[in-house]
CSV table of C-alpha atoms in Angstrom, one decimal:
chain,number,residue,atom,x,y,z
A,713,UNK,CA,64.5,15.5,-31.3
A,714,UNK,CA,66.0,12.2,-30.2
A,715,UNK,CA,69.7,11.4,-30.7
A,716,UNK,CA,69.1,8.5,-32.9
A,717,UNK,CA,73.1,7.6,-33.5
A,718,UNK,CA,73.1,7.8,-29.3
A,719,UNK,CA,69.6,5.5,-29.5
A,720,UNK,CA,71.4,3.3,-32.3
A,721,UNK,CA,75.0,2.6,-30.0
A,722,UNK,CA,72.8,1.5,-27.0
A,723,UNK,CA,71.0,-0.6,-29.2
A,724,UNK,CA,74.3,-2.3,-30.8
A,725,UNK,CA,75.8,-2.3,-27.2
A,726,UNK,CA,72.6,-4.6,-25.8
A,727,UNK,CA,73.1,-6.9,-28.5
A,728,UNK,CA,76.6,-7.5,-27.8
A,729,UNK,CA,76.1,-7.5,-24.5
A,730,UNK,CA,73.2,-9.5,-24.2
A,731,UNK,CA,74.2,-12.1,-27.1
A,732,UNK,CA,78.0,-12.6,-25.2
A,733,UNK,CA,75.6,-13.6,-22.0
A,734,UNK,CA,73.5,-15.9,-23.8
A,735,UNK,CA,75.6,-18.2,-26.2
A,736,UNK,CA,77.6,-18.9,-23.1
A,737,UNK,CA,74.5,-20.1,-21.4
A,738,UNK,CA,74.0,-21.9,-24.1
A,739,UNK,CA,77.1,-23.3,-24.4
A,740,UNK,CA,76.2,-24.8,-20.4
A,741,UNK,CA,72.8,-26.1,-21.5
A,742,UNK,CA,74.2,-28.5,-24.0
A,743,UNK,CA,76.0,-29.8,-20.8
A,744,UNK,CA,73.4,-29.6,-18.7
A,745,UNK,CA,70.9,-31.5,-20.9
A,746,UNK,CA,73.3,-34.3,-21.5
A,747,UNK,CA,73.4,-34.8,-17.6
A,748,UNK,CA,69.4,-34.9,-16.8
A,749,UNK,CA,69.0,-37.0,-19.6
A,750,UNK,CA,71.3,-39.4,-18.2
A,751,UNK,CA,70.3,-39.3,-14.8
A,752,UNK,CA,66.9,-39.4,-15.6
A,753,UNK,CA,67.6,-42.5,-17.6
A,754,UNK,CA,70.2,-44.5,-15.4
A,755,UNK,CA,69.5,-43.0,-11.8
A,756,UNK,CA,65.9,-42.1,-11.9
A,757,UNK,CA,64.3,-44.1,-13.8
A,758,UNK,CA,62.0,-45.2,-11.1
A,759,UNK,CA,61.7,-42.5,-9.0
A,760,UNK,CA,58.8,-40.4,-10.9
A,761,UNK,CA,59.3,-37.2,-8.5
A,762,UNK,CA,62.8,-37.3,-8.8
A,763,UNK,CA,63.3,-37.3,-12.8
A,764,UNK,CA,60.7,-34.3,-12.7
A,765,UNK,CA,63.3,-32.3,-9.6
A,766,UNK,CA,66.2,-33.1,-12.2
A,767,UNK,CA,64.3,-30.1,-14.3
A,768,UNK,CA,64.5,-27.2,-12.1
A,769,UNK,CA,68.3,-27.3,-12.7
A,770,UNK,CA,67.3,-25.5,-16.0
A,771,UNK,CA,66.6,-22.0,-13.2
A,772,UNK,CA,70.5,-22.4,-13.3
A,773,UNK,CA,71.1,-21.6,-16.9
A,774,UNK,CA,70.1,-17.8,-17.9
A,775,UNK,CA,72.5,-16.5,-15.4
A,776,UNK,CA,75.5,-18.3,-16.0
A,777,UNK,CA,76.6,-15.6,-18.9
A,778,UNK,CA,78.7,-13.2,-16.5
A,779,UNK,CA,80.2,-15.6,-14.5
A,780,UNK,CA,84.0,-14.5,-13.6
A,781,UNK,CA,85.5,-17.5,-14.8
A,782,UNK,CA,85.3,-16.8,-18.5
A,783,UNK,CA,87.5,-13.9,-18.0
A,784,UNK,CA,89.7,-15.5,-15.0
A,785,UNK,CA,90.1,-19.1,-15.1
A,786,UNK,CA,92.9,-20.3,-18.1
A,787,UNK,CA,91.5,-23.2,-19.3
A,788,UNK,CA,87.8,-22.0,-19.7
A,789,UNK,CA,89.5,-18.9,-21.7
A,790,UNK,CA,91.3,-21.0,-23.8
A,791,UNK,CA,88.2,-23.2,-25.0
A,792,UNK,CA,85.3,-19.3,-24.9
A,793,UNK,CA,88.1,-16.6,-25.4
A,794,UNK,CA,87.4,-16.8,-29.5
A,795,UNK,CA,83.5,-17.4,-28.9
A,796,UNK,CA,83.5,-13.9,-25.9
A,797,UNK,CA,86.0,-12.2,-28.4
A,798,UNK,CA,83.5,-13.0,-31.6
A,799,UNK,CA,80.3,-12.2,-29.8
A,800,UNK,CA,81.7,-8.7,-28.3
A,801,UNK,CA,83.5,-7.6,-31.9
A,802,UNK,CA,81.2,-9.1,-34.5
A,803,UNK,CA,78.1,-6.6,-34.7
A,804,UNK,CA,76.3,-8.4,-37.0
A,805,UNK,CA,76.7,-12.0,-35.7
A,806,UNK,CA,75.3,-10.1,-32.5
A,807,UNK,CA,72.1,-8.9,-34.4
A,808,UNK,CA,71.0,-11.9,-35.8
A,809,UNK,CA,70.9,-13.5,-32.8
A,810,UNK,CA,68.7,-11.4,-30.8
A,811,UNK,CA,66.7,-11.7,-34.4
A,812,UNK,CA,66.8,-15.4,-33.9
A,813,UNK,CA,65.2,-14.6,-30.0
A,814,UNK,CA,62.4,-12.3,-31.7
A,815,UNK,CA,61.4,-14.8,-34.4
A,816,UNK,CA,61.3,-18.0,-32.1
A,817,UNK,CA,59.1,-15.6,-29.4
A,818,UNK,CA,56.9,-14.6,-32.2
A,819,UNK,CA,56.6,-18.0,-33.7
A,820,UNK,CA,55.7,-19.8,-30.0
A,821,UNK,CA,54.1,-17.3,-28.4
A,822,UNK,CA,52.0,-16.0,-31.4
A,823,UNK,CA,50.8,-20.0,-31.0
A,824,UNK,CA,50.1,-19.8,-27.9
A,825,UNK,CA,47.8,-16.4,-28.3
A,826,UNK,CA,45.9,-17.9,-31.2
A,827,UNK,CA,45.3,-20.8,-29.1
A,828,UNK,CA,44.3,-18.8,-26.2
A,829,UNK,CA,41.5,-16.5,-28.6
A,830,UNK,CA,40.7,-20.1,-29.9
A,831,UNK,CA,39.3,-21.2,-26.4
A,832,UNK,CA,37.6,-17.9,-26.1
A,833,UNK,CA,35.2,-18.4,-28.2
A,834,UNK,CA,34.9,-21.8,-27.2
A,835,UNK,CA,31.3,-23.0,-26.0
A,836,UNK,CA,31.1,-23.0,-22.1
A,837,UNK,CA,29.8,-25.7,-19.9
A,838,UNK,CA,29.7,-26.3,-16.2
A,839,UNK,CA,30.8,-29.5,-14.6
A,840,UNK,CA,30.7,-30.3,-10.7
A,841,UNK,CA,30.8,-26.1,-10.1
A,842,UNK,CA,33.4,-25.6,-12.3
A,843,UNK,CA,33.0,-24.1,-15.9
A,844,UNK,CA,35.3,-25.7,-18.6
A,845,UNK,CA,35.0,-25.4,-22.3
A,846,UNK,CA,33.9,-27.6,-25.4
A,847,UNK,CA,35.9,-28.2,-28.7
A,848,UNK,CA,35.3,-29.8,-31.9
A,849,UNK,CA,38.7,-30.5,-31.8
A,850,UNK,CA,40.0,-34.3,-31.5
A,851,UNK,CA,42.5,-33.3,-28.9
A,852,UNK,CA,42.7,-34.9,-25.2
A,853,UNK,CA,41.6,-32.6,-22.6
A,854,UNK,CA,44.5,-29.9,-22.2
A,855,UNK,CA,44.1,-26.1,-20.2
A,856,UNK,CA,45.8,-23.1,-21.6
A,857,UNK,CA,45.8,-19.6,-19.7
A,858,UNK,CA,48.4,-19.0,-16.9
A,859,UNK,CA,46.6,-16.4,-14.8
A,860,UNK,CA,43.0,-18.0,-15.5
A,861,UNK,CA,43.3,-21.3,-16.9
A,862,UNK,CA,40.9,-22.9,-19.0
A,863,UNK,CA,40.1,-26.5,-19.1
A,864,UNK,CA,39.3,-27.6,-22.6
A,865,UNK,CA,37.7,-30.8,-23.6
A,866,UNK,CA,36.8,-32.6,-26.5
A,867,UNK,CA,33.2,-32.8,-27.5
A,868,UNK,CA,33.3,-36.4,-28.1
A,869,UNK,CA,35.0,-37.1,-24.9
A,870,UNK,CA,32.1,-34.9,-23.2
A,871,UNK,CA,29.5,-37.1,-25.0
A,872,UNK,CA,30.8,-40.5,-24.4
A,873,UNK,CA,31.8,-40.2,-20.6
A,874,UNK,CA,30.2,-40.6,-17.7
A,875,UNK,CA,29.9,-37.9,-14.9
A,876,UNK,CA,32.6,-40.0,-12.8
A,877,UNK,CA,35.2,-40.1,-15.5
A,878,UNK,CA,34.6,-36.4,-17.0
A,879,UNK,CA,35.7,-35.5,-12.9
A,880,UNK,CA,38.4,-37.7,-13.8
A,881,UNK,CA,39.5,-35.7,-16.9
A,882,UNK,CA,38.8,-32.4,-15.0
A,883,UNK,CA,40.7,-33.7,-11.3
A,884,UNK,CA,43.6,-34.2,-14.1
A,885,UNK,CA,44.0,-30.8,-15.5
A,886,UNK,CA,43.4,-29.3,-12.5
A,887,UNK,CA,46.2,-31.3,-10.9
A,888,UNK,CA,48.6,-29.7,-13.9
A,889,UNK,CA,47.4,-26.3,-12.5
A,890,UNK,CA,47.9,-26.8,-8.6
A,891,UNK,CA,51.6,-28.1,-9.2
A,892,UNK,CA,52.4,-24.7,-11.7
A,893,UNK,CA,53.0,-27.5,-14.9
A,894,UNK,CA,51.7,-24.6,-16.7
A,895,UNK,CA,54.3,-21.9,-15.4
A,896,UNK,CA,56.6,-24.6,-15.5
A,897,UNK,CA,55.6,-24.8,-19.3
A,898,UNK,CA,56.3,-21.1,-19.7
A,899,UNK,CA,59.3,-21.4,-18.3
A,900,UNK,CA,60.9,-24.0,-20.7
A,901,UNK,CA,59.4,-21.9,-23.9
A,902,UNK,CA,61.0,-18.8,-22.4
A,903,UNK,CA,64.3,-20.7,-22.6
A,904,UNK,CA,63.9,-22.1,-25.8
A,905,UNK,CA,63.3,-18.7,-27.0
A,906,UNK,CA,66.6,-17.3,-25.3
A,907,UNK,CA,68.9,-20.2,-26.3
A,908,UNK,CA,67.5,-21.1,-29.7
A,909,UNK,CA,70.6,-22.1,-30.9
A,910,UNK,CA,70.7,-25.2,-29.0
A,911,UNK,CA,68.0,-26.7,-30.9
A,912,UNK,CA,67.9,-30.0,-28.5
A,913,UNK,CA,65.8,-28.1,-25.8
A,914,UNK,CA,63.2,-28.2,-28.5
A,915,UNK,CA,64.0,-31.7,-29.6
A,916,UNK,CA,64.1,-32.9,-25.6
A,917,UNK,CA,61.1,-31.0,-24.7
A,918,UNK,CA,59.3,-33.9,-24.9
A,919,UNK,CA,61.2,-35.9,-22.0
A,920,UNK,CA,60.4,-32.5,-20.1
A,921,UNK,CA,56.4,-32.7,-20.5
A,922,UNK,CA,56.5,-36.4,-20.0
A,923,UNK,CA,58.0,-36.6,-16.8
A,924,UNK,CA,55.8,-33.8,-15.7
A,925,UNK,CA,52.8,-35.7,-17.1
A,926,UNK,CA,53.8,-38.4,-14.7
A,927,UNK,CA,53.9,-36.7,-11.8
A,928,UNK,CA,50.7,-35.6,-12.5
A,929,UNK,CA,49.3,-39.2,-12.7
A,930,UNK,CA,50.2,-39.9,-9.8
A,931,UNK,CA,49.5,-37.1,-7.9
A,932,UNK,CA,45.7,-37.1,-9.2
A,933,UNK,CA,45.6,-41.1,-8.4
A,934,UNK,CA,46.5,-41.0,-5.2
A,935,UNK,CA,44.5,-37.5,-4.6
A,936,UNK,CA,41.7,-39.2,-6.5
A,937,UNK,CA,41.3,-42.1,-3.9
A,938,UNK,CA,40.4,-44.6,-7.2
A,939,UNK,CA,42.7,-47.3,-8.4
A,940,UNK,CA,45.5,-46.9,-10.8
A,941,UNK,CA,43.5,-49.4,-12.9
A,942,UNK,CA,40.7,-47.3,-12.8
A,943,UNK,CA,42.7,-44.4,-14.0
A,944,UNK,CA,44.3,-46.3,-16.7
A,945,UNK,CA,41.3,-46.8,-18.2
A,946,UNK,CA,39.8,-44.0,-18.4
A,947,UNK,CA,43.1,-42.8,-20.3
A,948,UNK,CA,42.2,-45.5,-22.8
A,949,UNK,CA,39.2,-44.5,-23.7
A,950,UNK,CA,40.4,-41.5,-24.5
A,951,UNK,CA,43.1,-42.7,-26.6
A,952,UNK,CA,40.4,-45.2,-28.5
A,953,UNK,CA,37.9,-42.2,-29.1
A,954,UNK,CA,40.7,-39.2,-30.1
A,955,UNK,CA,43.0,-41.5,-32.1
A,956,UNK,CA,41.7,-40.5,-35.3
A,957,UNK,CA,42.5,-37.1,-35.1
A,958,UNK,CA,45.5,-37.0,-33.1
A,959,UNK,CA,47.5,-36.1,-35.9
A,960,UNK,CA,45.3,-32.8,-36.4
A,961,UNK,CA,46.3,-31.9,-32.7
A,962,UNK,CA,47.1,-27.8,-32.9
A,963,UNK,CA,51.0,-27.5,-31.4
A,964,UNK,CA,50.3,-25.1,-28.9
A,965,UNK,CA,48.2,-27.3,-26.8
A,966,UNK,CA,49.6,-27.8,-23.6
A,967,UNK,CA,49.1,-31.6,-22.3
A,968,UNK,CA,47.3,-32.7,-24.8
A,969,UNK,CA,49.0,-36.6,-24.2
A,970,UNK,CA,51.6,-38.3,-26.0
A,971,UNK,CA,50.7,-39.1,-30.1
A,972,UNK,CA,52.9,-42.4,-30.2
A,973,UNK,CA,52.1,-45.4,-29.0
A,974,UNK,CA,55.5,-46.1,-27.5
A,975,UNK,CA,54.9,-42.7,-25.5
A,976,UNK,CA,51.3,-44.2,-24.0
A,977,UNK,CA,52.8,-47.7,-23.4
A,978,UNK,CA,55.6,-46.0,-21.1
A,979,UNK,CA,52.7,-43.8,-19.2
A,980,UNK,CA,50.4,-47.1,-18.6
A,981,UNK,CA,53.4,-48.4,-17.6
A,982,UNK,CA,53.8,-46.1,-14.7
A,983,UNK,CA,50.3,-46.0,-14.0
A,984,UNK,CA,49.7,-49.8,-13.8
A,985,UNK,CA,53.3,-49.7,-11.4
A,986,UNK,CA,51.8,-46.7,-9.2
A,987,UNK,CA,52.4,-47.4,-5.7
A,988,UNK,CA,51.0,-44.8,-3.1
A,989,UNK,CA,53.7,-42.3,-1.9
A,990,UNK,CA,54.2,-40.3,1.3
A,991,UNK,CA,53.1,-36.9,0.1
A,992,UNK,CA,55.5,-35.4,3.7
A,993,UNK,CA,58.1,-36.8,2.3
A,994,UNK,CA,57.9,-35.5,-1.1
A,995,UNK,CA,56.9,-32.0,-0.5
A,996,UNK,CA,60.5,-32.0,2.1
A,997,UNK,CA,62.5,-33.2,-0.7
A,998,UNK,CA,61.0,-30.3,-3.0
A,999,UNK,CA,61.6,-28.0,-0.9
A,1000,UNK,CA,65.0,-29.0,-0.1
A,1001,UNK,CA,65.7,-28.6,-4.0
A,1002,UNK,CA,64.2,-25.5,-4.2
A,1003,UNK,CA,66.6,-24.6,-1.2
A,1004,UNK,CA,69.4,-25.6,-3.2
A,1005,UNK,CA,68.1,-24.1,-6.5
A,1006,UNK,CA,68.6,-21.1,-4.3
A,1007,UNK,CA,71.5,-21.1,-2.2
A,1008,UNK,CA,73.5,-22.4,-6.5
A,1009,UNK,CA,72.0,-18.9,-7.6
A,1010,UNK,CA,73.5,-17.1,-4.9
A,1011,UNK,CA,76.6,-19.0,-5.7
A,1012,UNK,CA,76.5,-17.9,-9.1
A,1013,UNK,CA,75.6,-14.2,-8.1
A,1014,UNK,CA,78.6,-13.9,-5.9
A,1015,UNK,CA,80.6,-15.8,-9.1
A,1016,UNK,CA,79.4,-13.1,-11.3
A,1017,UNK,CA,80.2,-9.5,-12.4
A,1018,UNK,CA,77.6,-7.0,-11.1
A,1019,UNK,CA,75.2,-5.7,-13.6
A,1020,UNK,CA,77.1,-2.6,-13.2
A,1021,UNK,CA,81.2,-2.5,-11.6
A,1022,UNK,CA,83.0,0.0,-10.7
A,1023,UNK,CA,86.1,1.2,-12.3
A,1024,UNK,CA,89.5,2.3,-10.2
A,1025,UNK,CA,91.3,2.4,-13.4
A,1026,UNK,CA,93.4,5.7,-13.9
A,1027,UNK,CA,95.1,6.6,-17.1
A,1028,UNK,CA,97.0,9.3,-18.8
A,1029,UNK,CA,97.2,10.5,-21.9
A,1030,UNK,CA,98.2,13.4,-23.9
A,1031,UNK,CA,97.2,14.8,-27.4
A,1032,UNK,CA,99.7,16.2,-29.4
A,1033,UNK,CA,98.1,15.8,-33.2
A,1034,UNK,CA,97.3,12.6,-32.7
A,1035,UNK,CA,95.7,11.2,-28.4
A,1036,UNK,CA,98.4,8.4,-27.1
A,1037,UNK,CA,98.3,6.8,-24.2
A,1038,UNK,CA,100.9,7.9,-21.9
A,1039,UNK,CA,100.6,5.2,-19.2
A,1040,UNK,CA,98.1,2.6,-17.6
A,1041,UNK,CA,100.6,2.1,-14.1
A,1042,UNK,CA,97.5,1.9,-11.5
A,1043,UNK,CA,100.1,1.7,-8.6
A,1044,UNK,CA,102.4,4.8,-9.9
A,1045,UNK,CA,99.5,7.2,-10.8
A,1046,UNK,CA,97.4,6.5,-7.7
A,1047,UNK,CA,100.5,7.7,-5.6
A,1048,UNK,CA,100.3,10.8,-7.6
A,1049,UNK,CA,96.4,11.7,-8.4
A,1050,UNK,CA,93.3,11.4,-6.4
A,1051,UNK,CA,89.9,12.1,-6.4
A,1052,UNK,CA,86.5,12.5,-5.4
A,1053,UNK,CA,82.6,12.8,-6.8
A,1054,UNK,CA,83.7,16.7,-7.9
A,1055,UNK,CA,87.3,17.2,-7.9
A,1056,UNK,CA,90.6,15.4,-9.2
A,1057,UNK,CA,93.5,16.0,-6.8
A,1058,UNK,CA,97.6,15.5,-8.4
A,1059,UNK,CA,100.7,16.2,-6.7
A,1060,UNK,CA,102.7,18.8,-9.0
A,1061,UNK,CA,105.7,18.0,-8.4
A,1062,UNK,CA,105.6,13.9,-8.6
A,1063,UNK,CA,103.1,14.2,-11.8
A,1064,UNK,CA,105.1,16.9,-13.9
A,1065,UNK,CA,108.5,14.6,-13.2
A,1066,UNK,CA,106.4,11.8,-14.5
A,1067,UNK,CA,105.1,13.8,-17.7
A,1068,UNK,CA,109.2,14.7,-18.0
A,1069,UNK,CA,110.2,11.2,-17.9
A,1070,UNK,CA,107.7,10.2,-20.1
A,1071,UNK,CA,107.7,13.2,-23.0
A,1072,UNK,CA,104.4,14.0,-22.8
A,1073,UNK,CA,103.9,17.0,-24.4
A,1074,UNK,CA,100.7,18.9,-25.7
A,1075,UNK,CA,97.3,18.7,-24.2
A,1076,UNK,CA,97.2,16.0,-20.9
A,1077,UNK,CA,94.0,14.1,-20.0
A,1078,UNK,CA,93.4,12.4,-16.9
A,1079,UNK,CA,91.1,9.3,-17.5
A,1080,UNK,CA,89.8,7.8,-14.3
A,1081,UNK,CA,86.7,6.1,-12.4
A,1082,UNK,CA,83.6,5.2,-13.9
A,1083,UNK,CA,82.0,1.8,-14.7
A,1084,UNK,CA,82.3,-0.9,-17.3
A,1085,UNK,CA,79.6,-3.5,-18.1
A,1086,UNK,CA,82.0,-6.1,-18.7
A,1087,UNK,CA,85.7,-7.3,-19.1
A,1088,UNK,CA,86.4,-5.8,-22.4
A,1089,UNK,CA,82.4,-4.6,-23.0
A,1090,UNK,CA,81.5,-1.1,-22.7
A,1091,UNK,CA,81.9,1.7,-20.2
A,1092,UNK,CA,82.2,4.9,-19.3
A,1093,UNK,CA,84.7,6.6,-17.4
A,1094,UNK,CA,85.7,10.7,-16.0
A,1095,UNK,CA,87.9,12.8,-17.5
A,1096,UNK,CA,89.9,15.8,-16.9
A,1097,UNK,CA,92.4,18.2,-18.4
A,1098,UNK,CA,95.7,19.0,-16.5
A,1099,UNK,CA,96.9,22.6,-16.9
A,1100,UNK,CA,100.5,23.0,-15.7
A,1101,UNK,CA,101.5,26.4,-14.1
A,1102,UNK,CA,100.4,25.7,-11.0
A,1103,UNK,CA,102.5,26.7,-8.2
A,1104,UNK,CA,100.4,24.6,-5.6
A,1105,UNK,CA,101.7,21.6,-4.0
A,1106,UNK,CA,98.5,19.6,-4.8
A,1107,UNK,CA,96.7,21.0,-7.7
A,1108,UNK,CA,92.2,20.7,-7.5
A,1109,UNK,CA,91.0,20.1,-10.6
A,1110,UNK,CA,86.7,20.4,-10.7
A,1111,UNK,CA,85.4,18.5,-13.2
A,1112,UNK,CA,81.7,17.0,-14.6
A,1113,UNK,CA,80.5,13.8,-13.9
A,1114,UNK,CA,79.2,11.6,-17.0
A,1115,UNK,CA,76.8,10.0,-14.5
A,1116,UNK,CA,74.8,12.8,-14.6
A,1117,UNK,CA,74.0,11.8,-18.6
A,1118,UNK,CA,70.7,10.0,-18.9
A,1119,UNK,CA,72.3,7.4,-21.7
A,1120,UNK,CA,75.0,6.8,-18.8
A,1121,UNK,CA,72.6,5.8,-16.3
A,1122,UNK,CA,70.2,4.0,-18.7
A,1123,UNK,CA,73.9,2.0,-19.2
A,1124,UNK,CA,74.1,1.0,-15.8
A,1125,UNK,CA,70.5,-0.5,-15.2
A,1126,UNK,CA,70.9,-2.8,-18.0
């Protein structure tokens, strides 16, 4: 039989744990957000590549929870040490959040499977050697499915088009594929989901899909070798046969256009101000800052505690009816005990002047080693018993690792 109390600890410790991490990424999204949203709209505003680059900063966010300066640095302790201290104490403040993370994953990503068995059922048609599907739906043209996409479009749409502008519609969604909008799309949800309580990465979404909508007009313009004003209409056709039903428009669709009309005049307006770009120049700039997406999350890795750190702590303490500490002086007790992965090694003499000095009387426990998660945050560390009556100089003390304990190593790893 399992050890359910054992089961129910590790349980409470990963919310802790995890929900600490989290509200103080969080806390760095608000921040974050505020910035792209400004350079986006005071920097950037022109530069169509460059508002959609401002996005991967987001990578940055779900490791910031363990960096070292919530625990080292004054000032940032003096504005989180209630928020750490709350989150690591307050059991129950810790469960409803990761409830929070369950209900928001079940909520979107419940969508986005019914959507997903939606399509599937969905009748099939073959255009230019590649199969996309039919709906009764008045949506615009959208794809779900990450590892096989599926290009869905409006029967309507398929009915009133020409060949030449149903490549159009399909050069479009296929353009959102080839640049990973869709993964990118994953991504942002995945967020939401972890940092629900900062409801404005729901609220700004919007500014997130647009600016990747725009990248993919003019990507599939330029890739297209037609005219922006050839593009642009075709995008208002669609809007003059969908309007309608736009307001019916499932919310899991992915891309299916903006439902405002300020929303389409901004896109026509980039559209009919398209000027062809130097795709070289453009990928470099990518790359460079995907280089320095990389080299900020090695900064932040080195910045961080490990998943799992090593304690060189040693302690001693004595139970005499009740356990007390008898004294936490790194320097003075690593002059007087050692040890390795089987043995603890004390000087007699030194270590029985010091239990003298200190009146420590009754049973004496060396606590040393082991690992904690975090500052203050679970742990684990070895433990012996001294014996005195020893007439060695140096007295070898064996003792059992609590590493060998599968709930100790299933500690580490998370």
């Amino acid at each position: 039989m399992p050890d359910w109390s054992r089961i129910g600890r590790l349980l409470d410790f990963c919310a802790a744990y995890y929900t600490t991490q989290l509200v103080r990424c969080a806390a760095f999204s608000f921040l974050l957000l505020a910035l792209v949203l400004l350079a986006r709209k005071m920097l950037f505003s022109r530069q169509t590549f460059l508002r959609g680059l401002l996005w991967l900063s987001f990578l940055l966010i779900p490791f910031l929870g363990k960096l070292k300066l919530f625990y080292e640095n004054k000032a940032v302790v003096g504005i989180t040490g209630r928020i750490t201290y709350g989150t690591m104490t307050c059991l129950w403040a810790d469960r409803i959040y990761m409830a929070g993370i369950f209900i928001a994953a079940v909520c979107m990503f419940g969508k986005r499977l019914c959507l997903q068995k939606s399509v599937a059922g969905m009748e099939k048609v073959s255009l230019d050697n590649r199969q996309v599907r039919i709906t009764d739906m008045n949506v615009t043209p959208f794809t779900v499915g990450l590892l096989k996409p599926k290009i869905v479009i409006p029967k309507v749409v398929w009915k009133s088009y020409s060949q030449d502008e149903l490549k159009f519609v399909v050069q479009h969604e296929q353009t959102h594929i080839r640049l990973g909008h869709l993964w990118f799309g994953l991504a942002w949800d995945i967020l939401r989901c972890l940092l629900w309580v900062n409801p404005l990465l729901t609220i700004f979404q919007k500014q997130f899909r647009a600016d990747l909508e725009d990248i993919c007009d003019r990507v599939c313009i330029q890739s297209s070798g037609r005219t922006a004003h050839e593009y642009g209409l075709v995008l208002l056709k669609t809007l003059k046969l969908l309007r309608s039903g736009m307001g019916g428009t499932p919310p899991a669709i992915t891309y299916v256009g903006e439902r405002e009309f300020t929303d389409m005049k901004r896109r026509m307006g980039e559209i009919a101000g398209f000027r062809p770009y130097r795709k070289r120049i453009w990928m470099c700039m990518t790359v460079a800052a995907v280089l320095v997406i990389a080299v900020l999350l090695l900064a932040v890795h080195t910045c961080s505690y490990a998943r799992c750190n090593e304690s060189r702590d040693i302690m001693v303490g004595n139970y005499d009816g009740e356990p007390e500490i008898v004294s936490c002086d790194f320097g003075e007790l690593t002059r007087m005990i050692s040890y390795d992965d089987r043995y603890v090694y004390v000087e007699r003499e030194a270590f029985e002047a010091f239990l003298e000095e200190n009146n420590a009387d009754g049973e004496i426990w060396i606590i040393f080693g082991g690992f904690y998660k975090l500052p203050g945050l679970a742990g684990a560390a070895e433990t012996c018993i001294y014996e005195s009556g020893s007439e060695d100089r140096i007295v070898q003390i064996p003792y059992e690792s609590i590493m060998d304990d599968w709930y100790m190593e299933l500690l580490k790893i998370l």
